[in-house]
Amino acid sequence: MDLSAVETGFCLCHLAGWLDVMMVVFLCALLMAGYPVAFSLGGTALLFAVIGLAAGVFDLSYLRPLPSRIYGANINTTLIAVPMFILMGVILEKSKIAEDLLDEMAKLFGSMRGGLGLSVTFVGALLAASTGIVGATVVTMGLLSLPTMLRRGYDPAFASGSIAAAGTLGQIIPPSIVLILLGDVISNAYQRAQLEQGVASPETVSVGHLFAGALLPGLMLVGLYMSWQIFVAATQPKKAPAIPAEEIGDLKETWIAAMKTLPPPLILIIAVLGSILAGAATPTEAASVGAVGAMLIAGGRMAPKGSFAAGRPAVYISAAAIVGLILLTSLLDLRLGRENIAPIESIGIAAAFLLIALTPWGIAASLIQLRRQRTIAPILDQTARVTTMVFTILIGAALFSLVFRGLGGDETVEHALAATPGGVLGAVVLVMAVMFLLGFFLDFIEITLVVVPLVGPPLLMMGLDPVWLGVMMAINLQTSFLTPPFGFALFYLRGVAPPEVKTSHIYAGAIPFIFIQILALAMLALFPAIATWLPGVLYQ
Amino acid sequence: MLDLAGNILNWLAAGVVFPLMLLPLAGLFSKQKTTAVVFWAGLVVAFVAAGILFSMATPRLRLAPELQQVSIFAGLLLAATLCVFVAGGASKSARVLSRIFEAATRLTGRAVMWLLLAMALVQFAVVLLRYVFGINYIFMQESITYMHGFVFLLAAGYALLTDDQVRVDIFYRDAPPKRKALTDLLGTYLFLFPVCLLIVWSASPYAARSWRVLEGSADASGIQGVFILKSLIPAFAMLLAMAGFVIAHRAVETLKGRGG
């Protein structure tokens, strides 16, 4: 104890040990003001760096890695998947594929009681898989489906709950961009945890592991949502009436229309996800295929009938060429630069050259169509803005965590977790509770980039499975976004819901889905294998 | 030669651009040309004095206050003040600069966004070549990294202008325009500009080290331009600061009851 400080009564050095905690409290208060999160993070970090410097508990050398952190975000090949998945999602959204999907599904299932609700969940899961930005999905579906559902006599609470819940599915179903970020962060945390424990040859976790881990829990949630919707439709038909058959029109035509709209995006998503899970492609490679595939789908839909060179035939030929290439590659060894290339392989290589030459044709035709419809610039514009938003937060979070570490925040978190009663279980419950509360204010991206690097290593050092932990965190946050009164999804939905839907309707409608989420979390906690089984099988 | 160019750039950034950032604030407090300029000059002097005081008070910073650098700094400030005076006061120069900065950040953002398309196509080509023919061009793979860097670092200012940098908008959303403007003004001066300064301050030597050896790829057949990639980091901060200037200017206009 410093005597002079006792005499003067107050000294910054009393606070020095608490600076890390104060930093977090200050940040939470500050964020409420509404200045962009990335800079609030950075500004708070800077302020506390200066206070720490003045109090003599912070060293400027902690800030030195900042440029190399930013550079690291640039050369990280996994993170390059983020802009490409965003591009894929934005193309699917802007070329109205999502809208048509919802429309077709509604017609197809509409004749069933509760059919509209089911179609919202289905499309939410599908869309989600390609974008993973909560707000976007909730807004799209709120604008498109909510008015239809209300017009068909759906209960406002049931309708809005279904939409909000379906909109949050985006995060948990791969390949969502938040899972890529979470995978990257968890993999770093896992490395760090093993290093600190002195593991000589640390195991690695990849984004692919997390995708595989999140797939079954995601599908389980879809199943639970649908079961609830069917249950409501069966027990309270007034809440979810069927569309009268005469309004739907010819069922055969509906089926034909649906079979035109549904398969391409479905095949694309399955192909992208499948190639990642099978280990055939890295997320970045698969994302580029997804983006190009989305371009082809959009181009094929927009092309006018009749024109050959820049129309649908070009797109079909390109798509067929790509499929042909995949078949050819799986049948024959086409690698160049070997000795002893068999005659059949030479023919195969020649054919592959031809097919590769055909591929750019359809892509060019699609791009020309997108340009004619004046959608290419808005697509790239939005993709660029969302991408840079994600990475600016990453930079702000990097600055924040550098200062937080410099102030000893690491040890504080570690001690707090170690001191939690109940051992590992207590620590997990504590972290989940804190993340749940943070979910009221911060989006998934910020929590992933700020909180997970801090709590990840100590939790993983307790011997938890990294994939299981990541999936638990994702479902937990998703629940948080659905929880009144602050849940993000509810806010977004409120913004686009017609005035006859009261805020109380939205809150009431979300509650059953929150119980479903809690059920899912409990199942995952009791049977971790739901998350860890698939990655275990895929990556021995 | 390179060192000199880098130094001049650094001092232009530190000596002119950042003090200029105080212009919108000066515009807020005055309606007359002379008082605004005096106010701005006062702000700048206070800003610099605070910096010097701080650096003296904390020897941990280890700043070597070389006379030459201080005089360059002072000279640049004087020149800038004169320019502002000639241009017709703080408010007016803020308006002109804001227009220039807005155009610059917007154009940069709208230009680099096309790289996203190129990125997806090049990556797709890489995938095809590798999986079909087993050939791999390192420069193609590296070009994707470069494009990625150009997009996310150089579009950041643009995204700030279009309000795409996410906020916690529980209270902000329904706030009256003046309160929003106040939040933006304070946030820009208290958080955005200092963060940009820090990034420029820490990234310039980082990029300079890379320039000095013209750092290239680890692979002989890669793109020999890592020094350019690293220079994007200070550029990122400068573009953000420029966008911040525009935001601050808009906020001031709103607070004064004009525009927005």
PDB file of N, CA and C in Angstrom, chain A residues 64 74 82 154 361:
ATOM      1  N   ARG A  64       1.797  -2.080 -30.165  1.00  0.00           N
ATOM      2  CA  ARG A  64       2.632  -2.244 -31.355  1.00  0.00           C
ATOM      3  C   ARG A  64       2.105  -3.293 -32.330  1.00  0.00           C
ATOM      4  N   ASN A  74      -5.922  -9.339 -43.278  1.00  0.00           N
ATOM      5  CA  ASN A  74      -5.895  -9.247 -44.733  1.00  0.00           C
ATOM      6  C   ASN A  74      -5.410 -10.556 -45.358  1.00  0.00           C
ATOM      7  N   VAL A  82     -15.365 -14.678 -46.270  1.00  0.00           N
ATOM      8  CA  VAL A  82     -16.453 -13.810 -45.814  1.00  0.00           C
ATOM      9  C   VAL A  82     -17.007 -12.942 -46.953  1.00  0.00           C
ATOM     10  N   TYR A 154     -53.843 -15.365 -40.420  1.00  0.00           N
ATOM     11  CA  TYR A 154     -52.944 -15.903 -39.399  1.00  0.00           C
ATOM     12  C   TYR A 154     -52.988 -15.028 -38.158  1.00  0.00           C
ATOM     13  N   TRP A 361     -18.331 -18.358 -70.852  1.00  0.00           N
ATOM     14  CA  TRP A 361     -19.402 -17.860 -71.709  1.00  0.00           C
ATOM     15  C   TRP A 361     -20.659 -17.524 -70.889  1.00  0.00           C
TER      16      TRP A 361
END
